[in-house]
CSV table of C-alpha atoms in Angstrom, one decimal:
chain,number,residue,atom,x,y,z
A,1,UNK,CA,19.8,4.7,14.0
A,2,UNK,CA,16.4,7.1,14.0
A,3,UNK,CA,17.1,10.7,13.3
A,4,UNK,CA,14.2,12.5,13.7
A,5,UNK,CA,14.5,16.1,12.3
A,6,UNK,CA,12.3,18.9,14.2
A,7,UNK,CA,12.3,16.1,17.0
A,8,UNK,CA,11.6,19.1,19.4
A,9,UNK,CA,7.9,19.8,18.5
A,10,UNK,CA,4.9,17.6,19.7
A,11,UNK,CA,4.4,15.4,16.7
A,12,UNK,CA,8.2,14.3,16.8
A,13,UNK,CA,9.3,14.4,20.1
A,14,UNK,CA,6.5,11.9,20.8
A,15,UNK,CA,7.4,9.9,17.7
A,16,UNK,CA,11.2,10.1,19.5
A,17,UNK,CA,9.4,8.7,22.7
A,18,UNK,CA,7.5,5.6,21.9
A,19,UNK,CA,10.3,4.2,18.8
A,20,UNK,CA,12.9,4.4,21.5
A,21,UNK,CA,10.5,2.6,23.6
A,22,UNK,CA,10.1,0.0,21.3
A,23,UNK,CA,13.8,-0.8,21.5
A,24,UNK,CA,15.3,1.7,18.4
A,25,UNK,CA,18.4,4.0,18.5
A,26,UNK,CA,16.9,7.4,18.1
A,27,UNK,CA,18.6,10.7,18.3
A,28,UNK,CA,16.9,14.1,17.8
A,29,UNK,CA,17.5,17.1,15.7
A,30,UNK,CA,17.0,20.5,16.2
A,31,UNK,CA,17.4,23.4,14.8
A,32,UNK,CA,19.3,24.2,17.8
A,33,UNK,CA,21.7,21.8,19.2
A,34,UNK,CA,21.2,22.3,22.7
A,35,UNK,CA,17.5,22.4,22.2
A,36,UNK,CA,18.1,19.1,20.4
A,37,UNK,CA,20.4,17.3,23.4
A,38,UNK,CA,17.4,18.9,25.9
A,39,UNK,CA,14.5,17.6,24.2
A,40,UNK,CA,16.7,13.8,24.3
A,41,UNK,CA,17.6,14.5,28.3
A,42,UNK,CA,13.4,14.7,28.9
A,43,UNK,CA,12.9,12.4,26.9
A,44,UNK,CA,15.7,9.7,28.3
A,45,UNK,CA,14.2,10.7,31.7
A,46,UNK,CA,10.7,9.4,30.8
A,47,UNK,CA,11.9,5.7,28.8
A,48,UNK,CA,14.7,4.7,31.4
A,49,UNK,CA,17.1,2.7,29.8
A,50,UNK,CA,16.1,3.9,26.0
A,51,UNK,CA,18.9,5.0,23.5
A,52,UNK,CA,18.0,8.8,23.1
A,53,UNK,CA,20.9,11.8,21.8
A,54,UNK,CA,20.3,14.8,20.8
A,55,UNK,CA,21.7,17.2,18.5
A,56,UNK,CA,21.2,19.8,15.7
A,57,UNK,CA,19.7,18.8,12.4
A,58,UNK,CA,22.3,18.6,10.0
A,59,UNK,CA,24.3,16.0,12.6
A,60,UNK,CA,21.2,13.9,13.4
A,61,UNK,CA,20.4,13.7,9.4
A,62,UNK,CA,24.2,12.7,8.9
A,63,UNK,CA,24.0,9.9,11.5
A,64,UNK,CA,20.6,8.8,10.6
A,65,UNK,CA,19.6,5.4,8.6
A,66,UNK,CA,15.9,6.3,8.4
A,67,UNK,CA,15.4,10.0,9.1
A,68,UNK,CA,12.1,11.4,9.8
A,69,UNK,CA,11.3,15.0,8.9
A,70,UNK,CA,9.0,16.3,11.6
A,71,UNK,CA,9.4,19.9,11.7
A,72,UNK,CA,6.8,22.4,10.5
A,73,UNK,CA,6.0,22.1,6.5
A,74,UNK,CA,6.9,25.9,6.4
A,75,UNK,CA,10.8,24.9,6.9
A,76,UNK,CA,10.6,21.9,5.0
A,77,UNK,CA,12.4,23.3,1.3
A,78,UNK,CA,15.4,25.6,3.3
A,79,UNK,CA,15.8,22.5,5.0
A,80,UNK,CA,15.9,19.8,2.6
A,81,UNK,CA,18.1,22.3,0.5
A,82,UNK,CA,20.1,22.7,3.5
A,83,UNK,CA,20.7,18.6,4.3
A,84,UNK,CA,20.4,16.9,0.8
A,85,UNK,CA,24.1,15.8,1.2
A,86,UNK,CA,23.0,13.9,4.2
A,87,UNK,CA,19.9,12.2,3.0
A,88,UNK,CA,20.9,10.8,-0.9
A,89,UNK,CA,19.8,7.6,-0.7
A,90,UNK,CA,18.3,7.2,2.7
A,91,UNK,CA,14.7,6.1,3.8
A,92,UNK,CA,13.1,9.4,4.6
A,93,UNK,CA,9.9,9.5,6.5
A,94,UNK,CA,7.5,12.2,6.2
A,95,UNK,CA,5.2,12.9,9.3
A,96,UNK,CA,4.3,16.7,7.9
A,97,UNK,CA,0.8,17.5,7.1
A,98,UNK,CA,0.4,20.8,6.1
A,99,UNK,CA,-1.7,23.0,7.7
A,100,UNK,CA,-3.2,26.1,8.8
A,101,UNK,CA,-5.5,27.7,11.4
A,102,UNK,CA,-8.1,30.5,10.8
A,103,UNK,CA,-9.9,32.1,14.0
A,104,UNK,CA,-13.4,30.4,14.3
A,105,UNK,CA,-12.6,28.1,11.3
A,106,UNK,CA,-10.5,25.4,12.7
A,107,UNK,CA,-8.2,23.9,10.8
A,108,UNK,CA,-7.1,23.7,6.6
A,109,UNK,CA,-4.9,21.6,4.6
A,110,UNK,CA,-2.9,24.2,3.2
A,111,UNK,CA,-2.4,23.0,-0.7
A,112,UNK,CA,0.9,21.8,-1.7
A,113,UNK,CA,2.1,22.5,-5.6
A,114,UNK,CA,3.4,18.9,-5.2
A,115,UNK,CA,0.2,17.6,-4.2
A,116,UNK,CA,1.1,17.0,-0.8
A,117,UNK,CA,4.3,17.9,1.5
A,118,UNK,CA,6.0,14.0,1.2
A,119,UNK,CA,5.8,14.2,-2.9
A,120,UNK,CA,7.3,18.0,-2.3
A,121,UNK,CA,10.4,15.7,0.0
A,122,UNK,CA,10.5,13.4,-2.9
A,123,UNK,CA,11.0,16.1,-5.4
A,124,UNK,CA,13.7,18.4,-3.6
A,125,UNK,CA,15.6,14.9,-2.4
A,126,UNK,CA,15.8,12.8,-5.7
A,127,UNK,CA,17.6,10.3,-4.7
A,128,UNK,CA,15.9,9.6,-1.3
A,129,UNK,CA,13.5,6.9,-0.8
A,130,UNK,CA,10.6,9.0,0.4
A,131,UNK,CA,7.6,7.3,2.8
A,132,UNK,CA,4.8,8.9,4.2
A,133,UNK,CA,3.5,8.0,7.4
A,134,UNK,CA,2.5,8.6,11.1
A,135,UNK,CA,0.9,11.9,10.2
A,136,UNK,CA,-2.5,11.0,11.5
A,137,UNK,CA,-1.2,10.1,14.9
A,138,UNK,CA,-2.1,12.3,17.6
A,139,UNK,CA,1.0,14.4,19.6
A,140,UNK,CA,-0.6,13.9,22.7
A,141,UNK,CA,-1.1,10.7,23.0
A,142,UNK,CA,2.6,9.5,21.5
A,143,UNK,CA,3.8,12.0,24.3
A,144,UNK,CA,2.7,10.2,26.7
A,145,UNK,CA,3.9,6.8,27.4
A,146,UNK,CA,0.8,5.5,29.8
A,147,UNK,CA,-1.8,6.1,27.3
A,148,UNK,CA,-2.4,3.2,24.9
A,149,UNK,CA,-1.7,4.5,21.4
A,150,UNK,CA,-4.4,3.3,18.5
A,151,UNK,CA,-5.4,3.8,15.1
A,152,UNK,CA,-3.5,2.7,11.9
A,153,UNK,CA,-0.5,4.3,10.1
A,154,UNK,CA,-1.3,4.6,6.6
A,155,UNK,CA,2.0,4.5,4.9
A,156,UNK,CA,2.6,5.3,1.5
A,157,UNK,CA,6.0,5.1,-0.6
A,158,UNK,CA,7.0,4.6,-4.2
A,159,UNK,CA,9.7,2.7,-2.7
A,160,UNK,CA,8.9,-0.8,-1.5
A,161,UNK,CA,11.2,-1.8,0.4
A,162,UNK,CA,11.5,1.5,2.5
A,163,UNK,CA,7.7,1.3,3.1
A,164,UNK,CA,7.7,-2.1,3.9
A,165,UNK,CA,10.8,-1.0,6.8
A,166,UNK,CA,8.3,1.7,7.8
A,167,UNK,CA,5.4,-0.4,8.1
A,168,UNK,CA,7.4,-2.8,10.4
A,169,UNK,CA,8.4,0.6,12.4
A,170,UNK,CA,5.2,1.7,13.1
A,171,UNK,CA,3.9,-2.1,14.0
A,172,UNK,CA,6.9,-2.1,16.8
A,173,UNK,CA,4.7,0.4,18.8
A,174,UNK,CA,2.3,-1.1,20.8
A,175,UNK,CA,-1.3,-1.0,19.6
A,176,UNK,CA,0.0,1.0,16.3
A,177,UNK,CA,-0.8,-0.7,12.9
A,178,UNK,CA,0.8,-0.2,9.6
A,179,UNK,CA,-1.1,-0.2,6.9
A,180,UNK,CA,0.5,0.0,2.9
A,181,UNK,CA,-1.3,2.9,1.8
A,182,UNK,CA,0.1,2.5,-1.7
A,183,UNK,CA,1.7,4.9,-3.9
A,184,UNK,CA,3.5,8.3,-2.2
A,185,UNK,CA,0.7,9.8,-4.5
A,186,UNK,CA,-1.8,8.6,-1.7
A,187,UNK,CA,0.2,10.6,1.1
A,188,UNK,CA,-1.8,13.9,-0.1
A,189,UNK,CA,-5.0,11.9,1.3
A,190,UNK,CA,-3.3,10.9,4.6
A,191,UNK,CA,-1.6,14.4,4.9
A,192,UNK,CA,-5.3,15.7,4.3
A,193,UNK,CA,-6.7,13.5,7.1
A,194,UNK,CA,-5.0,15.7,10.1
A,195,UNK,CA,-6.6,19.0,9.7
A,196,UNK,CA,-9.9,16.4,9.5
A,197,UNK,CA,-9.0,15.5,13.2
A,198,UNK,CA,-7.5,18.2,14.5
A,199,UNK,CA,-11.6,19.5,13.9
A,200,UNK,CA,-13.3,16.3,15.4
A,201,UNK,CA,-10.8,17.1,18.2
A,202,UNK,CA,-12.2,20.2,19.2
A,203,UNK,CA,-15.5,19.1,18.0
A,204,UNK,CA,-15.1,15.9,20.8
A,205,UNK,CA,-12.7,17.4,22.8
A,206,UNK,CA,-10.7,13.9,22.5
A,207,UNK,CA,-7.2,12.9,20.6
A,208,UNK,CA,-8.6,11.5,17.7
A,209,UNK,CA,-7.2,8.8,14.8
A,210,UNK,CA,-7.9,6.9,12.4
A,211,UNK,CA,-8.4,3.1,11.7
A,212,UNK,CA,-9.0,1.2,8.0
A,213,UNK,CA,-11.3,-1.6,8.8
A,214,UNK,CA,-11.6,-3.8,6.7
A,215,UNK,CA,-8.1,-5.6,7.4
B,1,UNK,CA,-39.6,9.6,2.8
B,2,UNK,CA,-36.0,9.6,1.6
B,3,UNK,CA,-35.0,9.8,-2.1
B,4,UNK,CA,-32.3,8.6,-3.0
B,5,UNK,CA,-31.1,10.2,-7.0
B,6,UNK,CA,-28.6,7.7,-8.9
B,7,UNK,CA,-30.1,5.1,-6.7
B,8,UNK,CA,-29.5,2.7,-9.3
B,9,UNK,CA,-25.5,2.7,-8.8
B,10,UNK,CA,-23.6,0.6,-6.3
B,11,UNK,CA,-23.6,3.0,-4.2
B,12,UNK,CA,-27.0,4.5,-3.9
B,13,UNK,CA,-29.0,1.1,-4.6
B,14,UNK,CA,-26.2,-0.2,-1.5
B,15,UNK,CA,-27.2,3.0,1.1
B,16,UNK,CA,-31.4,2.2,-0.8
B,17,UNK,CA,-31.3,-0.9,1.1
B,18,UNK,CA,-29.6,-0.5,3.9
B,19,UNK,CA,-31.6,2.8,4.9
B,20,UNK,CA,-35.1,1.1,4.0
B,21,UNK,CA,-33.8,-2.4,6.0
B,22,UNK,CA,-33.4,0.2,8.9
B,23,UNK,CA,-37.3,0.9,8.2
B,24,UNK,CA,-37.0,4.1,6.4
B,25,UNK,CA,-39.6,4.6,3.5
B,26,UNK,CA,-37.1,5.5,0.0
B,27,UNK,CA,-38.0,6.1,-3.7
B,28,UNK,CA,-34.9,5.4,-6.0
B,29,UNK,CA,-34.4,8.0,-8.4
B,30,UNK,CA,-32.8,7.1,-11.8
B,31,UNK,CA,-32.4,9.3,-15.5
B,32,UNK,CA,-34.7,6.2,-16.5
B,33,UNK,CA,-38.5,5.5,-14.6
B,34,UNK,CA,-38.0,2.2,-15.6
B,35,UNK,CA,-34.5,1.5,-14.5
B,36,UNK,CA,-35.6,3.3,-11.0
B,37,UNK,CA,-38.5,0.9,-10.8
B,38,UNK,CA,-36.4,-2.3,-11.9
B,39,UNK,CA,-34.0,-1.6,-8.8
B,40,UNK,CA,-36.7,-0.7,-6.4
B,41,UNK,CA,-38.1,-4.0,-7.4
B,42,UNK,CA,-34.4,-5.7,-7.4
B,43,UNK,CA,-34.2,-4.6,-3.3
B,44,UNK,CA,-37.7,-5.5,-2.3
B,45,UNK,CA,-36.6,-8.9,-3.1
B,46,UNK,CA,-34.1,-8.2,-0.9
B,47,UNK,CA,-35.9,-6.8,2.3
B,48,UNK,CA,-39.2,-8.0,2.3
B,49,UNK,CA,-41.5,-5.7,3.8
B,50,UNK,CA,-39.3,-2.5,3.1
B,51,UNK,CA,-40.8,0.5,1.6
B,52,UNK,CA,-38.6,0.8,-1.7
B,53,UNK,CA,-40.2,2.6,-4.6
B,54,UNK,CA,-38.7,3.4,-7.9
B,55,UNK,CA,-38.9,6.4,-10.8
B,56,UNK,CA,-37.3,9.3,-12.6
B,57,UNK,CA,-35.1,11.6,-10.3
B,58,UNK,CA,-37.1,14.7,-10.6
B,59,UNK,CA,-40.2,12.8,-9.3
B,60,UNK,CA,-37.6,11.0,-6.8
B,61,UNK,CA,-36.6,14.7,-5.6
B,62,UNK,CA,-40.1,16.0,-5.3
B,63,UNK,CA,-41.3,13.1,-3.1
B,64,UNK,CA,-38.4,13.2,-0.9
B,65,UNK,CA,-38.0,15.2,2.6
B,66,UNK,CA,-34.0,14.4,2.8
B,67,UNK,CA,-32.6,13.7,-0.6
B,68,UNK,CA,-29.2,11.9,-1.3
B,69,UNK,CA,-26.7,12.6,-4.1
B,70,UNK,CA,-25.6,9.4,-5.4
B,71,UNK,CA,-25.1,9.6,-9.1
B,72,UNK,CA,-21.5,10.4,-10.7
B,73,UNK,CA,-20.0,13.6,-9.9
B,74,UNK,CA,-19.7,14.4,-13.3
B,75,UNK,CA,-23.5,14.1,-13.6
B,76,UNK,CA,-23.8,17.0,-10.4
B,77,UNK,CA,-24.2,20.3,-12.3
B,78,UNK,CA,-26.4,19.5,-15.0
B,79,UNK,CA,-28.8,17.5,-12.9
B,80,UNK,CA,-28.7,20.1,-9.4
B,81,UNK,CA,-29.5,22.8,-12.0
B,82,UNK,CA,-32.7,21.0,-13.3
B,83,UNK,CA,-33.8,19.6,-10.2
B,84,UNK,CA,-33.2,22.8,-7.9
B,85,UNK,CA,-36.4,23.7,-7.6
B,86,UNK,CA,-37.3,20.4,-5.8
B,87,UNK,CA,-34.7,20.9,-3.9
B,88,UNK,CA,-35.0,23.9,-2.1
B,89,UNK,CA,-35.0,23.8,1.4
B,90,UNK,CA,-34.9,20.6,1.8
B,91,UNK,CA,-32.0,18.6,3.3
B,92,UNK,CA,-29.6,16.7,0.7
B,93,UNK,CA,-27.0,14.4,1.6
B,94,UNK,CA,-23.7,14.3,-0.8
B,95,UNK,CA,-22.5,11.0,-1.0
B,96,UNK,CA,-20.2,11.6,-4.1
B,97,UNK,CA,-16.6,11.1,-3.8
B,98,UNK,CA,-15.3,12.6,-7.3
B,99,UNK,CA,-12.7,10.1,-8.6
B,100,UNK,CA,-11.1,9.3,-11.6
B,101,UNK,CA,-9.1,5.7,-12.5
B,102,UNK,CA,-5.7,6.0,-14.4
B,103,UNK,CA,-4.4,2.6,-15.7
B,104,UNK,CA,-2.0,1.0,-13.5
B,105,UNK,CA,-2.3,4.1,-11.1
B,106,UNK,CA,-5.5,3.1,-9.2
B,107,UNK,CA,-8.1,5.9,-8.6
B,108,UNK,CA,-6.9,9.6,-7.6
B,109,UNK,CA,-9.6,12.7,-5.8
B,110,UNK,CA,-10.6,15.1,-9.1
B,111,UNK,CA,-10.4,18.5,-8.4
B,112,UNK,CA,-13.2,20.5,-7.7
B,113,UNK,CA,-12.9,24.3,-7.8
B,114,UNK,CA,-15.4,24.7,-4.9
B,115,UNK,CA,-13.1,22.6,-2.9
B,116,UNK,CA,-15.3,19.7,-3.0
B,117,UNK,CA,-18.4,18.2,-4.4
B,118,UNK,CA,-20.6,18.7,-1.3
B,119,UNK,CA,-19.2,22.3,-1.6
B,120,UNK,CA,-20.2,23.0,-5.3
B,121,UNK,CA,-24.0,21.2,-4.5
B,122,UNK,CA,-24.5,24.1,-1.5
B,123,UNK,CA,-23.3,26.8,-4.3
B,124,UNK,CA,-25.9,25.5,-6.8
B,125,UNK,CA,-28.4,25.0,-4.2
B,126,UNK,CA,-27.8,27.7,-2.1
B,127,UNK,CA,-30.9,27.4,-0.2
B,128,UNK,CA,-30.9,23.7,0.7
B,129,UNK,CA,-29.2,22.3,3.8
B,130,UNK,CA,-26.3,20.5,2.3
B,131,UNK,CA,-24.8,17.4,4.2
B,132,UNK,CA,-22.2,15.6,3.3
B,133,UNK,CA,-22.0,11.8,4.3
B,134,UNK,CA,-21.5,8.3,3.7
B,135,UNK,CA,-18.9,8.6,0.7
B,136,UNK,CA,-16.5,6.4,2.5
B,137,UNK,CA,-19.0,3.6,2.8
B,138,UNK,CA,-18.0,0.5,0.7
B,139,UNK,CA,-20.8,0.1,-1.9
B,140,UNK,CA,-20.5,-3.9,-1.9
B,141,UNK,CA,-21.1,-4.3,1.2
B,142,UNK,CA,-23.8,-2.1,1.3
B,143,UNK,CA,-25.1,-4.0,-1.1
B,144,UNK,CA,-25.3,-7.1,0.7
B,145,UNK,CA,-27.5,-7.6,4.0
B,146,UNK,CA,-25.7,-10.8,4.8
B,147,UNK,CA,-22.7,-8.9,5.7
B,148,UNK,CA,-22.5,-6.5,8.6
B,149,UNK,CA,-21.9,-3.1,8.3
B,150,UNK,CA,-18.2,-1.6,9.4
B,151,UNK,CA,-16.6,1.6,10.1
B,152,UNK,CA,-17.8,5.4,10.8
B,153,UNK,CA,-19.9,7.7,8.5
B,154,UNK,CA,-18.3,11.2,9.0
B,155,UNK,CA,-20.7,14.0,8.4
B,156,UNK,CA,-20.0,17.4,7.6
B,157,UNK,CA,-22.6,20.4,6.9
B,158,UNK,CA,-22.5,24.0,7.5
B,159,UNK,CA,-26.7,23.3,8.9
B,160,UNK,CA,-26.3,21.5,12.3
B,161,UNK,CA,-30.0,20.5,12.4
B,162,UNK,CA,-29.6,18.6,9.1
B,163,UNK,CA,-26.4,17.7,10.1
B,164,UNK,CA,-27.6,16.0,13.4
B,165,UNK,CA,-30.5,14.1,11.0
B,166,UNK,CA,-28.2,12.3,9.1
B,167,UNK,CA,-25.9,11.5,11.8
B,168,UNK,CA,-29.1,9.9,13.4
B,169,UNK,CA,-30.0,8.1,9.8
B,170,UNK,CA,-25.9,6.7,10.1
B,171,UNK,CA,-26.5,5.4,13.6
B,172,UNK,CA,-29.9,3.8,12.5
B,173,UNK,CA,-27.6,1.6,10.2
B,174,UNK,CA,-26.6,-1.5,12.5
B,175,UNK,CA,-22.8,-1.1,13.2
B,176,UNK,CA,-22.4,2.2,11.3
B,177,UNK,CA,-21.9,5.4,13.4
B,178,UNK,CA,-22.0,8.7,12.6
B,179,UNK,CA,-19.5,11.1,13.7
B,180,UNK,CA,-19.7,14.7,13.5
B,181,UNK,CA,-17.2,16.1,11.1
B,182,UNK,CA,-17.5,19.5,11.5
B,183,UNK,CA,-18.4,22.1,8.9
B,184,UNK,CA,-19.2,21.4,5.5
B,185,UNK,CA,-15.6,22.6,4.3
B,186,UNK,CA,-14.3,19.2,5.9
B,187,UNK,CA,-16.1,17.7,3.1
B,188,UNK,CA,-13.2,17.9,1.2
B,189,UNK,CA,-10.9,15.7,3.4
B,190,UNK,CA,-13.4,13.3,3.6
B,191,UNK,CA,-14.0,13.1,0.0
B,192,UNK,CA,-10.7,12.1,-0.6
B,193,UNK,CA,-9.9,9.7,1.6
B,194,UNK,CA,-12.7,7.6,-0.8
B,195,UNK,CA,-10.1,7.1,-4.0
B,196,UNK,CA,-7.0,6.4,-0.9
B,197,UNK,CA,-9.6,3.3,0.5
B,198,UNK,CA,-10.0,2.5,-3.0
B,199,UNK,CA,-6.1,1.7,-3.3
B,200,UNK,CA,-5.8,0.0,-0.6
B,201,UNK,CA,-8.9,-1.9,-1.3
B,202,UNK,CA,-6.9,-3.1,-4.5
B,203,UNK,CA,-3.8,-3.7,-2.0
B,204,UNK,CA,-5.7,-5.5,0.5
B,205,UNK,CA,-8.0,-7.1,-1.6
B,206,UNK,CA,-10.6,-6.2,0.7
B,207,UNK,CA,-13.9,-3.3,1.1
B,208,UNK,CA,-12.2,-1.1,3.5
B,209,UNK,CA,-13.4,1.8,5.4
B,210,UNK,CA,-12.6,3.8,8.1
B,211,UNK,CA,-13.1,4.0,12.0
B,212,UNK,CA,-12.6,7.5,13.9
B,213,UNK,CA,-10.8,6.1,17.0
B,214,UNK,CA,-11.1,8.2,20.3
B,215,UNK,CA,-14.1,8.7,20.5
């Protein structure tokens, strides 16, 4: 089973989408159960047949084997605090790359004591086996299931085995490549990445990724 | 005529070639006349009929209309402070990526306090038009005509004129594009995702770079 915590936003709920499309138990979590179970029911309506629940956070990160944190980085220590119990020892994936907006600017990494917002997880969830991935895919496109996704997921772990579990997760979507990014030290550069595309975006006006040739 | 300072490295010999193969005129700039002259005559073996000259870096950036960066960022301030009066209003292209190599940690971004080290040439040139490009561009294979080119050159300056010139010099390089990147603040992201491809490049055992995919 697939938690995915903040699985009501964009970058989640589309993340929700196209893993239960490629065949994986997923349930959401809110921060609101009924949010949560709303955000499934859409979801369930657009991938017939897929295996999609949804609930508040605290239940999704207890019935979770790999549990994505998706929310907003903002939330991401009172929530961690909040669910440690849940998550010792788990494969957690982190899709946040923190980020702000300034009118006329575009967008900013925002820094991260840590060094980035997956070595911040690490740090508050000892006992977790922290990976960082999927944070350069674009929203819109996993939202919606008739456009092709692209691009590579550069995942980066400390923990090999977890990594190599999320590397074969992200090469069950279609057109989606894993790629082992290396250590979770690397996830600052891939974190730093989005607010680089979220600014070709409006520079393009398209849904921009990124792929390591090369491989 | 292009100059290209530290145009004895992998890097700047590599983009030296490539740029006069593409039929550009470029004088190598070096600490060392002779070592400037020895390359110079190093890739005119290379690309018969190119216009590759070689000398000292202040000559280098007196003779150049668009001047690239290519020497180690820890060279930057001492050799932007001598050279600034050549410099002035003139176009120069940041190609550094400052990095640093910890044993049995592969290479991690060193922190600049202007953000980045296109950044810190526009504050000690504050009247040149600073672009930043090419830093993600694998130096071996620049260095070697018999392999094609790969991947996107992102370019990011706060001078859209110069900024549009060097996405033009990218595109002149068969199979590299240039993408706009937006302001010269994205430097930063771009910078960093250098010492991230060098990881992987150990992982892989490959010269990766990267592809901007939608668009």
């Amino acid at each position: 089973m697939l938690a995915i915590l903040g699985g009501t936003g964009p970058e989640g709920k589309g993340l929700a989408l196209r893993l239960a499309l490629a065949g994986e138990a997923v349930t959401i979590g809110s921060r609101d159960a009924a949010r949560g179970a709303a955000a499934a029911a859409e979801l369930a309506g657009a991938a017939p047949g897929a295996a999609i629940a949804g609930t508040d956070n605290p239940a999704a990160a207890a019935a979770g084997d790999i549990v994505f944190l998706a929310f907003p980085y903002e939330g991401q220590q009172s929530t961690l605090e909040q669910l440690s119990g849940s998550l010792d020892g788990k494969i957690v994936v982190s899709v946040i790359a923190p980020m702000a907006f300034e009118r006329g600017k575009g967008a900013r990494a925002v820094a991260v004591p840590a060094g980035s917002a997956a070595q911040e997880a690490q740090d508050l969830l000892p006992t977790a086996q922290i990976v960082a991935a999927f944070q350069n895919v674009s929203a819109e496109e996993l939202q919606d299931p008739q456009i092709p996704m692209q691009g590579d997921v550069v995942v980066c772990s400390d923990h090999p085995d977890a990594k190599a579990q999320v590397i074969a997760l992200a090469n069950k979507i279609p057109h989606l490549r894993g790629i082992d990014g290396g250590a979770l030290a690397n996830a600052k550069y891939v974190e730093q990445i989005t607010p680089l595309l979220v600014n070709i975006n409006r520079i393009y006006r398209t849904h921009s990724g990124i792929k390591i040739t090369g491989i």
